Amino acid sequence: MKTTDGGYVVSKCRAFLLFIAFVGSLIAVGLLVYFLADRPAASSVTNGASTASPSTSGSSKAEVISSNKNVRLPRAVLPIRYDVRLFPVLEKGNFSILGHVSIDVHCKMETDRIVLHSADIVVDPKSVEVMEHGKTMKTLMVASDGIHYDTEMEFLVIRLCPKHKDKLAKGTNYTLSMSFVGHLTDQLRGLYRSTYKEDGIEKYMAVSQMEPTDARRAFPCFDEPNMKAIFSVTLGRHRHMTALSNMPLINTTQMEGTEEFYWDHFAPSVPMSTYLVAFIVANFTQVAADVGNANWKFNIYARPSARNQAQYASEIGPKIQAFFEDYFQIPFPLPKQDMIAIPDFAAGAMENWGLITYRETALLYDEKKSSVSNKERVCEVIAHELAHQWFGNLVTMDWWTDLWLNEGFASYAEYLGSEHVEPGLKWLQQFVTRDLQDVMSLDALESSHPISVVVHHPNEINEIFDRISYGKGATIIRMLAAFLGEKTFRQGLSNYLKSRQYGNAVQDDLWDALTKQAKVNKVAIPTGVKQIMDTWTLKMGFPVVTVTREYDNNTVLISQERFLMQRSNASSQDKTVYLWWVPLTYTADFQTIGSTWLSDGQTSKKHELSIPIDKSQWLIFNVDQMGYYRINYDAQNWQLIGQQLMTNHSAISVINRAQIMDDAFNLAEAGQLDYMTTLNLTRYLEHESDYVPWDSALSGMGSISSMMSRTSGYGLLKKHFRTIITPLYNKLGFDQKMGEDILMTKLRANAVSWACSMGNKDCISRVVSSYAQWMADPENVDIISPNVKGPVTCAAIREGDEAEWEFALNRYMSSNVASEQAVLLASMSCSEKPWILAKMLEMSLNSTSGIRKQDAARVISQVAYNSLGRYMAFNFIRDKWDELRKVFPTTFSSMSGIIKAVAASFNTDLELKELMQFRDERSASLGGAERAMQQSIDRAKNNLNWMRQNYHKVVDWLQRVY
Ligand SMILES: *[C@@H]1O[C@H](CO)[C@@H](O)[C@H](O)[C@H]1NC(C)=O
Ligand SMILES: *[C@@H]1O[C@H](CO)[C@@H](O)[C@H](O)[C@H]1NC(C)=O
Ligand SMILES: *[C@@H]1O[C@H](CO)[C@@H](O)[C@H](O)[C@H]1NC(C)=O
Ligand SMILES: *[C@@H]1O[C@H](CO)[C@@H](O)[C@H](O)[C@H]1NC(C)=O
Ligand SMILES: [Zn+2]
């Protein structure tokens, strides 16, 4: 799965209609016939309790299971094959799901019950049937009170009749079948409905999102990743609709008793996990991709009016899929791949095998209205999901504890796939800012967590779809590939996938395969891959490596310790030894690269290296930032690096320039480097025109700026930032140049955004005049390039008044391009009118405002990032807590992003106190946002500390220079 930029969102609806209520509506449409007629004679089935319903039936009967907090299913019975028949009823006033499932199971251990998952589903008790496979099929008796829902565990327990002494026998196969109904909610999980307008008419579609634990909301199933089975899917649909599932359609039959509805039968799947099953019923347009001579078909689906935005995906999709076939040395095993853009989608995208679902902004691209960044996003997400088809789908994590491996790997491989189709975006450079440096800032907090975490409950599982699993996972895999060498890494990986295909694995299985391959290829590593990687996966955080040169005898002393933004008393109670196996690389000229290892046992002893270079020559460690650690140097070496940057910065690699900026800002923030050093280094930026170093520098500058934006020193800070950004702004210009380097187009957006916000007069006047032109001629797409539409709209709204904001709102409402909408919505929060920000906050929760539920959390976060809106957003979430819980129920994890955004720049005593008070008051209802809350408090403490220790130093430096 790919998360949204603002975090993973899920929601929950506890409500469900009772079976009886459904029956009424079904008879009305004449559909019940199918479900009743299709069952064997009722006489062979013992009647279940006719009133059974998830909420009421005897909770006392299953103490055995509920009292045991283990949320895992017992393994007495395992699924072999499912026949799932679902009919999502897409009729206003009757959004429901009629379902039937029959599951072939294998009994591993004698038992009198079958336990599987089910949530918010009502099973028709009379339909439940267990049949023994043998020469003849024999029906077993289900106890009269034998159907029990354990709502807390999300279990459905089916018990055989004790009187008949019926038991499931070890080694025997059975078929369990039942009919059920569910609710086709708008809660963005399980099988749910999405809404959109076509020619002004409201349209509905049904779509599924199962990962991690929501397949159980679509049909009763064994919903754990290592209970793989074959799925034969049948979907009911209106004759004008199309149904899609993981596998191709085999045939279509008419639904009994109706002329309007049909059943689409899909081919049986390969063995796979429940979280990868997908169902769609929609009236979408298909765009067939040209696949050359590949053995599979490849189609993109979108709303008919978004058809032309599917072109880009159809061009790169098959190329990336072919790339991964080659990379993993395993052909894509399914006959087709479909990718579909869903108007309402909680995550960014989901890798369902053969039917990948996306948020519209992650799949659709409009030449005229989307930006380079949008294109980059589409490319990255497609590559991520396609990488999962092997890493994740073919070989799956055994349990969610190893989620990081799944997501970390896909987050790494997405760069390889993207580089293959869009080399101009220099993905391998961008990796360091997009993932590595980004996650370091989170992982430097005491409240971070190890990437490998033991999880049980769905809330805990949902919580780990975070930057640590994705970004840190990707980063340490990249580091691993670097120290093993690309060839060894790739071959070991391919061996691992081949030996476990259609099965499951834990991280140690991958480490074993790589250790073996390293031996075969005679790669020198100091110990096993497992020993090295365990230090990175089982401990949280990462080291700062301190390099101290002895200039008289060419010796370098090296030591490591955990890098923390701030140390508190809590850290002294943590007994973990924070030492890592660190692959170190260094260079003095980027021609010769030296390497060595720090071990996880070197507590006191410093590592000593002899590096014979001239005293006046700089030394740089962590070449191209392949390692997940920061580097601090002695003052003299920092100075040598600074001189080189000022005289000829290109002598240092692009990535290392980004690394130096990021390390310097963060070391200073943590009090480990003098701010003077960092601020002096920023002066070289007047000469810098590469994308990645700027990206690092701007994020460092951004955090100082957000600390100081409400202080008296802000004026001077703006002046400094204006001084260093202006040469870049002048060089790139306001207007896009024909045929320019694509990364320069991307960098221009940053330059315009910063030049304007730091008060560059030319920038502001151009923004104001182009926006005015656009307001006068709204349909003209040539006035403002989509590549600067975000910064221009933001600045124009900041400088402007109600009319500018209203115009953007109108464009938002009338746009058919989701990526354009996202840019407009973000820019609207740049307003400096408090009442406008208040209006946006209100709109976020109002379902008729035109803001989709999937975007609500983002709107609140964006208002919070505005320094004027920050406190308003905090008040808003405090006031509307209960309402927010209704809009983002479930695990509540989308609140994580909101809380983080609100507290990101809190830096006063009062704000910290209020935040802690808020946490205490709401501790019972934080759901999946607990860790985010703690991280926010940590961050606020860091910020407070920053103000105390560094604010004056920065102001002193600014006063001296300006
Ligand atoms: C149970 O089903 C599996 C998978 O279809 C099959 O391999 C096995 O032979 C069956 N066992 C019995 C006892 O029928
Ligand atoms: C599907 O779309 C077609 C053409 O756009 C339209 O004629 C048909 O009525 C639609 N069907 C439904 C069920 O919405
Ligand atoms: C359609 O396919 C299903 C599943 O393979 C099969 O059971 C059924 O007999 C087929 N029906 C027709 C009319 O071909
Ligand atoms: C280099 O000099 C430093 C400081 O005088 C000393 O600690 C270190 O042992 C010396 N190393 C070598 C290899 O001579
Ligand atoms: Zn993923």
CSV table of C-alpha atoms in Angstrom, one decimal, residues 91-413:
chain,number,residue,atom,x,y,z
A,91,GLU,CA,-29.2,2.0,-5.0
A,92,LYS,CA,-29.7,5.1,-3.0
A,93,GLY,CA,-31.5,4.2,0.2
A,94,ASN,CA,-30.4,0.5,-0.1
A,95,PHE,CA,-26.7,0.4,-0.1
A,96,SER,CA,-26.1,-3.1,0.9
A,97,ILE,CA,-24.0,-6.2,0.1
A,98,LEU,CA,-25.6,-9.6,-0.5
A,99,GLY,CA,-23.1,-12.3,-0.2
A,100,HIS,CA,-22.4,-16.0,-0.2
A,101,VAL,CA,-19.2,-17.7,0.5
A,102,SER,CA,-18.1,-21.3,0.5
A,103,ILE,CA,-14.7,-22.1,1.8
A,104,ASP,CA,-12.9,-25.4,1.4
A,105,VAL,CA,-10.9,-25.9,4.5
A,106,HIS,CA,-8.4,-28.4,5.7
A,107,CYS,CA,-8.5,-29.6,9.3
A,108,LYS,CA,-5.0,-29.7,10.9
A,109,MET,CA,-6.2,-30.6,14.4
A,110,GLU,CA,-9.4,-32.2,15.7
A,111,THR,CA,-11.9,-29.5,16.7
A,112,ASP,CA,-15.6,-28.9,17.2
A,113,ARG,CA,-15.6,-25.4,15.8
A,114,ILE,CA,-14.4,-23.2,13.0
A,115,VAL,CA,-13.2,-19.8,13.9
A,116,LEU,CA,-12.8,-17.2,11.2
A,117,HIS,CA,-13.0,-13.4,10.8
A,118,SER,CA,-16.1,-11.4,10.2
A,119,ALA,CA,-16.9,-7.8,11.1
A,120,ASP,CA,-20.1,-5.7,10.5
A,121,ILE,CA,-21.6,-8.6,8.6
A,122,VAL,CA,-24.8,-10.4,9.4
A,123,VAL,CA,-24.8,-14.1,8.5
A,124,ASP,CA,-28.1,-15.8,7.7
A,125,PRO,CA,-27.9,-18.4,10.5
A,126,LYS,CA,-30.0,-20.9,8.5
A,127,SER,CA,-27.6,-20.8,5.6
A,128,VAL,CA,-24.6,-22.0,7.6
A,129,GLU,CA,-23.4,-25.4,6.5
A,130,VAL,CA,-20.4,-27.6,7.0
A,131,MET,CA,-19.9,-30.5,4.7
A,132,GLU,CA,-17.3,-33.2,4.9
A,133,HIS,CA,-15.4,-34.2,1.8
A,134,GLY,CA,-15.2,-37.9,1.2
A,135,LYS,CA,-16.6,-40.3,-1.3
A,136,THR,CA,-19.9,-38.6,-0.7
A,137,MET,CA,-20.3,-35.2,0.8
A,138,LYS,CA,-21.7,-35.5,4.3
A,139,THR,CA,-23.4,-32.6,6.1
A,140,LEU,CA,-22.3,-32.0,9.7
A,141,MET,CA,-24.7,-30.6,12.3
A,142,VAL,CA,-24.2,-27.0,13.3
A,143,ALA,CA,-25.3,-26.5,16.9
A,144,SER,CA,-28.6,-24.6,17.3
A,145,ASP,CA,-26.8,-21.9,19.2
A,146,GLY,CA,-23.6,-22.5,17.3
A,147,ILE,CA,-23.1,-19.2,15.5
A,148,HIS,CA,-21.4,-16.7,17.6
A,149,TYR,CA,-19.9,-13.3,16.8
A,150,ASP,CA,-17.1,-12.0,18.9
A,151,THR,CA,-17.2,-8.4,18.0
A,152,GLU,CA,-14.1,-7.4,19.9
A,153,MET,CA,-11.9,-10.0,18.3
A,154,GLU,CA,-13.8,-9.7,15.0
A,155,PHE,CA,-14.3,-13.5,15.0
A,156,LEU,CA,-17.2,-15.6,13.7
A,157,VAL,CA,-17.3,-18.9,15.6
A,158,ILE,CA,-19.2,-21.8,14.1
A,159,ARG,CA,-19.7,-24.7,16.5
A,160,LEU,CA,-20.8,-28.2,15.6
A,161,CYS,CA,-23.6,-29.8,17.5
A,162,PRO,CA,-22.3,-31.5,20.7
A,163,LYS,CA,-25.2,-33.9,20.8
A,164,HIS,CA,-24.3,-35.4,17.5
A,165,LYS,CA,-20.6,-35.5,18.7
A,166,ASP,CA,-19.8,-34.1,15.3
A,167,LYS,CA,-16.1,-33.0,15.1
A,168,LEU,CA,-13.8,-31.9,12.3
A,169,ALA,CA,-11.2,-34.7,12.0
A,170,LYS,CA,-7.6,-34.1,11.5
A,171,GLY,CA,-6.4,-34.5,7.9
A,172,THR,CA,-9.9,-34.2,6.4
A,173,ASN,CA,-11.2,-31.5,4.1
A,174,TYR,CA,-14.6,-29.7,4.6
A,175,THR,CA,-16.6,-27.0,2.9
A,176,LEU,CA,-18.0,-24.3,5.1
A,177,SER,CA,-20.7,-22.1,3.4
A,178,MET,CA,-23.0,-19.4,4.3
A,179,SER,CA,-25.0,-16.4,3.0
A,180,PHE,CA,-24.7,-13.0,4.6
A,181,VAL,CA,-25.5,-9.4,4.2
A,182,GLY,CA,-23.4,-6.3,4.8
A,183,HIS,CA,-23.7,-2.6,4.5
A,184,LEU,CA,-22.1,-0.8,1.5
A,185,THR,CA,-20.9,2.1,3.6
A,186,ASP,CA,-18.9,5.2,2.6
A,187,GLN,CA,-16.3,4.4,5.2
A,188,LEU,CA,-13.5,3.7,2.7
A,189,ARG,CA,-12.7,0.1,3.8
A,190,GLY,CA,-14.0,-3.4,3.2
A,191,LEU,CA,-16.3,-3.3,0.2
A,192,TYR,CA,-17.6,0.3,0.2
A,193,ARG,CA,-19.2,2.8,-2.1
A,194,SER,CA,-17.6,5.8,-3.8
A,195,THR,CA,-19.5,8.7,-5.4
A,196,TYR,CA,-18.8,11.0,-8.3
A,197,LYS,CA,-20.6,13.2,-10.7
A,198,GLU,CA,-20.8,12.5,-14.4
A,199,ASP,CA,-22.6,15.1,-16.5
A,200,GLY,CA,-24.0,16.6,-13.3
A,201,ILE,CA,-25.5,13.3,-12.2
A,202,GLU,CA,-24.4,11.6,-9.0
A,203,LYS,CA,-23.0,8.1,-9.7
A,204,TYR,CA,-22.1,5.3,-7.4
A,205,MET,CA,-19.5,2.6,-7.6
A,206,ALA,CA,-18.5,-0.2,-5.3
A,207,VAL,CA,-14.8,-0.7,-4.5
A,208,SER,CA,-12.8,-2.6,-2.0
A,209,GLN,CA,-9.9,-1.8,0.3
A,210,MET,CA,-8.9,-4.8,2.4
A,211,GLU,CA,-5.4,-4.1,3.8
A,212,PRO,CA,-4.7,-4.6,6.5
A,213,THR,CA,-7.7,-6.2,8.2
A,214,ASP,CA,-10.8,-5.3,6.4
A,215,ALA,CA,-11.4,-8.3,4.0
A,216,ARG,CA,-13.5,-9.6,7.0
A,217,ARG,CA,-15.9,-6.7,6.4
A,218,ALA,CA,-16.6,-7.8,2.9
A,219,PHE,CA,-17.0,-11.6,3.5
A,220,PRO,CA,-16.3,-14.0,6.4
A,221,CYS,CA,-12.7,-15.2,5.9
A,222,PHE,CA,-9.5,-16.3,7.5
A,223,ASP,CA,-8.1,-12.8,7.4
A,224,GLU,CA,-4.4,-13.3,8.2
A,225,PRO,CA,-1.7,-12.8,5.7
A,226,ASN,CA,-0.2,-16.3,6.0
A,227,MET,CA,-3.6,-18.1,5.5
A,228,LYS,CA,-3.2,-18.0,1.7
A,229,ALA,CA,-5.9,-19.6,-0.5
A,230,ILE,CA,-7.3,-19.6,-4.0
A,231,PHE,CA,-10.2,-17.2,-4.6
A,232,SER,CA,-12.9,-17.7,-7.2
A,233,VAL,CA,-14.9,-14.6,-7.3
A,234,THR,CA,-18.4,-13.9,-8.7
A,235,LEU,CA,-19.7,-10.3,-8.7
A,236,GLY,CA,-23.3,-9.2,-9.2
A,237,ARG,CA,-23.8,-6.0,-11.2
A,238,HIS,CA,-26.3,-4.0,-13.2
A,239,ARG,CA,-26.2,-4.7,-16.9
A,240,HIS,CA,-24.7,-1.3,-17.6
A,241,MET,CA,-21.9,-1.7,-15.1
A,242,THR,CA,-18.6,-3.5,-15.3
A,243,ALA,CA,-17.3,-5.8,-12.6
A,244,LEU,CA,-13.5,-6.3,-12.0
A,245,SER,CA,-11.6,-8.6,-9.7
A,246,ASN,CA,-8.0,-9.9,-9.4
A,247,MET,CA,-8.4,-12.3,-12.2
A,248,PRO,CA,-9.9,-12.1,-15.7
A,249,LEU,CA,-13.6,-12.6,-16.4
A,250,ILE,CA,-14.5,-16.1,-17.6
A,251,ASN,CA,-18.2,-15.8,-18.2
A,252,THR,CA,-21.4,-13.9,-17.4
A,253,THR,CA,-24.8,-15.3,-16.4
A,254,GLN,CA,-28.1,-13.6,-15.8
A,255,MET,CA,-29.2,-13.2,-12.3
A,256,GLU,CA,-32.3,-15.4,-11.6
A,257,GLY,CA,-35.5,-13.5,-11.4
A,258,THR,CA,-34.2,-10.2,-12.9
A,259,GLU,CA,-33.5,-8.9,-16.4
A,260,GLU,CA,-31.4,-6.0,-15.1
A,261,PHE,CA,-28.7,-7.8,-13.2
A,262,TYR,CA,-25.9,-10.2,-14.1
A,263,TRP,CA,-23.3,-12.3,-12.4
A,264,ASP,CA,-19.7,-12.0,-13.6
A,265,HIS,CA,-17.6,-15.1,-12.9
A,266,PHE,CA,-13.8,-14.6,-12.6
A,267,ALA,CA,-11.1,-17.2,-13.1
A,268,PRO,CA,-9.7,-18.8,-9.9
A,269,SER,CA,-6.7,-16.8,-8.5
A,270,VAL,CA,-3.3,-18.1,-7.6
A,271,PRO,CA,-2.8,-18.8,-3.9
A,272,MET,CA,-2.8,-15.4,-2.1
A,273,SER,CA,-3.6,-13.5,1.1
A,274,THR,CA,-7.0,-12.1,1.9
A,275,TYR,CA,-5.7,-8.5,2.1
A,276,LEU,CA,-5.0,-8.6,-1.6
A,277,VAL,CA,-8.5,-9.6,-2.8
A,278,ALA,CA,-10.2,-6.8,-4.8
A,279,PHE,CA,-13.8,-6.3,-6.0
A,280,ILE,CA,-15.0,-3.4,-8.2
A,281,VAL,CA,-18.4,-2.7,-9.7
A,282,ALA,CA,-18.4,0.6,-11.7
A,283,ASN,CA,-19.3,2.2,-14.9
A,284,PHE,CA,-15.8,3.3,-15.9
A,285,THR,CA,-13.9,3.7,-19.1
A,286,GLN,CA,-11.1,1.3,-20.0
A,287,VAL,CA,-7.9,2.5,-21.6
A,288,ALA,CA,-5.9,-0.5,-23.0
A,289,ALA,CA,-2.2,-0.1,-22.8
A,290,ASP,CA,0.2,-1.2,-25.4
A,291,VAL,CA,2.2,-4.1,-23.9
A,292,GLY,CA,4.5,-5.0,-26.8
A,293,ASN,CA,5.0,-8.8,-26.7
A,294,ALA,CA,4.3,-9.3,-23.0
A,295,ASN,CA,2.3,-12.3,-21.8
A,296,TRP,CA,-0.2,-10.2,-20.0
A,297,LYS,CA,-2.8,-7.5,-20.7
A,298,PHE,CA,-2.7,-4.2,-19.1
A,299,ASN,CA,-5.6,-1.8,-18.6
A,300,ILE,CA,-6.3,1.5,-16.9
A,301,TYR,CA,-9.8,2.4,-15.7
A,302,ALA,CA,-11.1,5.8,-14.8
A,303,ARG,CA,-14.3,7.8,-14.6
A,304,PRO,CA,-15.4,8.4,-18.3
A,305,SER,CA,-14.7,12.1,-18.0
A,306,ALA,CA,-11.2,11.5,-16.7
A,307,ARG,CA,-10.4,9.2,-19.6
A,308,ASN,CA,-7.7,11.4,-21.1
A,309,GLN,CA,-5.9,11.6,-17.8
A,310,ALA,CA,-5.2,7.9,-17.9
A,311,GLN,CA,-2.7,8.1,-20.8
A,312,TYR,CA,0.4,8.6,-18.8
A,313,ALA,CA,-0.2,5.6,-16.5
A,314,SER,CA,-1.0,3.5,-19.6
A,315,GLU,CA,2.4,4.4,-21.0
A,316,ILE,CA,4.6,3.8,-18.0
A,317,GLY,CA,2.7,1.0,-16.3
A,318,PRO,CA,3.6,-1.9,-18.7
A,319,LYS,CA,7.2,-0.6,-18.9
A,320,ILE,CA,7.6,-0.7,-15.2
A,321,GLN,CA,6.0,-4.1,-14.9
A,322,ALA,CA,8.3,-5.5,-17.5
A,323,PHE,CA,11.2,-3.8,-15.7
A,324,PHE,CA,10.4,-5.7,-12.5
A,325,GLU,CA,10.0,-9.0,-14.3
A,326,ASP,CA,13.5,-8.5,-15.4
A,327,TYR,CA,14.7,-7.1,-12.1
A,328,PHE,CA,13.3,-10.0,-10.0
A,329,GLN,CA,13.9,-12.6,-12.8
A,330,ILE,CA,10.4,-13.9,-12.3
A,331,PRO,CA,7.6,-13.4,-14.9
A,332,PHE,CA,4.4,-11.6,-13.7
A,333,PRO,CA,2.2,-14.6,-12.9
A,334,LEU,CA,-1.3,-13.3,-13.8
A,335,PRO,CA,-2.8,-13.0,-17.3
A,336,LYS,CA,-3.8,-9.3,-16.7
A,337,GLN,CA,-3.0,-6.2,-14.7
A,338,ASP,CA,-5.7,-3.6,-14.2
A,339,MET,CA,-5.1,-0.2,-12.5
A,340,ILE,CA,-8.1,1.9,-11.5
A,341,ALA,CA,-8.5,5.5,-10.2
A,342,ILE,CA,-11.0,5.7,-7.4
A,343,PRO,CA,-12.7,9.0,-6.5
A,344,ASP,CA,-12.8,8.2,-2.8
A,345,PHE,CA,-9.8,6.3,-1.5
A,346,ALA,CA,-8.3,6.4,2.0
A,347,ALA,CA,-4.7,5.4,1.2
A,348,GLY,CA,-2.6,6.5,-1.8
A,349,ALA,CA,-2.9,3.2,-3.6
A,350,MET,CA,-3.3,-0.5,-2.9
A,351,GLU,CA,-1.4,-3.3,-4.6
A,352,ASN,CA,-4.3,-5.8,-5.0
A,353,TRP,CA,-2.9,-8.6,-7.2
A,354,GLY,CA,-3.9,-7.9,-10.7
A,355,LEU,CA,-6.3,-5.0,-9.8
A,356,ILE,CA,-4.4,-2.1,-8.3
A,357,THR,CA,-6.5,0.7,-6.9
A,358,TYR,CA,-5.4,4.3,-6.7
A,359,ARG,CA,-6.5,7.6,-5.4
A,360,GLU,CA,-7.1,9.7,-8.5
A,361,THR,CA,-4.0,12.0,-7.7
A,362,ALA,CA,-1.8,8.9,-7.7
A,363,LEU,CA,-2.8,7.5,-11.1
A,364,LEU,CA,-4.2,10.3,-13.3
A,365,TYR,CA,-2.2,13.0,-15.0
A,366,ASP,CA,-3.3,15.8,-17.2
A,367,GLU,CA,-0.7,17.3,-19.5
A,368,LYS,CA,-2.2,20.8,-19.3
A,369,LYS,CA,-3.3,20.9,-15.6
A,370,SER,CA,-1.0,18.6,-13.6
A,371,SER,CA,2.5,19.6,-12.6
A,372,VAL,CA,5.9,17.8,-12.7
A,373,SER,CA,5.4,16.9,-9.1
A,374,ASN,CA,2.1,15.3,-9.9
A,375,LYS,CA,3.7,13.3,-12.6
A,376,GLU,CA,6.4,12.3,-10.2
A,377,ARG,CA,3.8,11.2,-7.7
A,378,VAL,CA,2.0,9.1,-10.3
A,379,CYS,CA,5.2,7.4,-11.4
A,380,GLU,CA,6.4,6.7,-7.9
A,381,VAL,CA,3.1,5.2,-6.8
A,382,ILE,CA,2.7,3.0,-9.8
A,383,ALA,CA,6.3,1.7,-9.4
A,384,HIS,CA,5.6,1.1,-5.7
A,385,GLU,CA,2.5,-0.9,-6.3
A,386,LEU,CA,4.0,-2.9,-9.2
A,387,ALA,CA,7.1,-3.8,-7.1
A,388,HIS,CA,4.6,-5.2,-4.5
A,389,GLN,CA,3.3,-7.7,-7.1
A,390,TRP,CA,6.4,-9.7,-6.4
A,391,PHE,CA,7.6,-8.4,-3.0
A,392,GLY,CA,4.4,-8.7,-0.9
A,393,ASN,CA,2.0,-10.5,-3.2
A,394,LEU,CA,4.1,-13.4,-4.5
A,395,VAL,CA,6.0,-13.6,-1.2
A,396,THR,CA,4.1,-12.2,1.7
A,397,MET,CA,5.1,-11.2,5.2
A,398,ASP,CA,4.1,-14.0,7.7
A,399,TRP,CA,2.5,-11.5,10.0
A,400,TRP,CA,2.1,-7.7,10.2
A,401,THR,CA,5.2,-7.4,12.4
A,402,ASP,CA,7.2,-7.7,9.2
A,403,LEU,CA,5.1,-5.1,7.4
A,404,TRP,CA,8.2,-2.9,7.2
A,405,LEU,CA,9.9,-5.4,5.0
A,406,ASN,CA,7.0,-5.3,2.6
A,407,GLU,CA,6.6,-1.6,2.5
A,408,GLY,CA,10.3,-0.7,2.9
A,409,PHE,CA,11.2,-2.9,0.0
A,410,ALA,CA,8.5,-1.5,-2.2
A,411,SER,CA,9.5,2.0,-1.2
A,412,TYR,CA,13.0,1.3,-2.2
A,413,ALA,CA,12.2,-0.5,-5.5
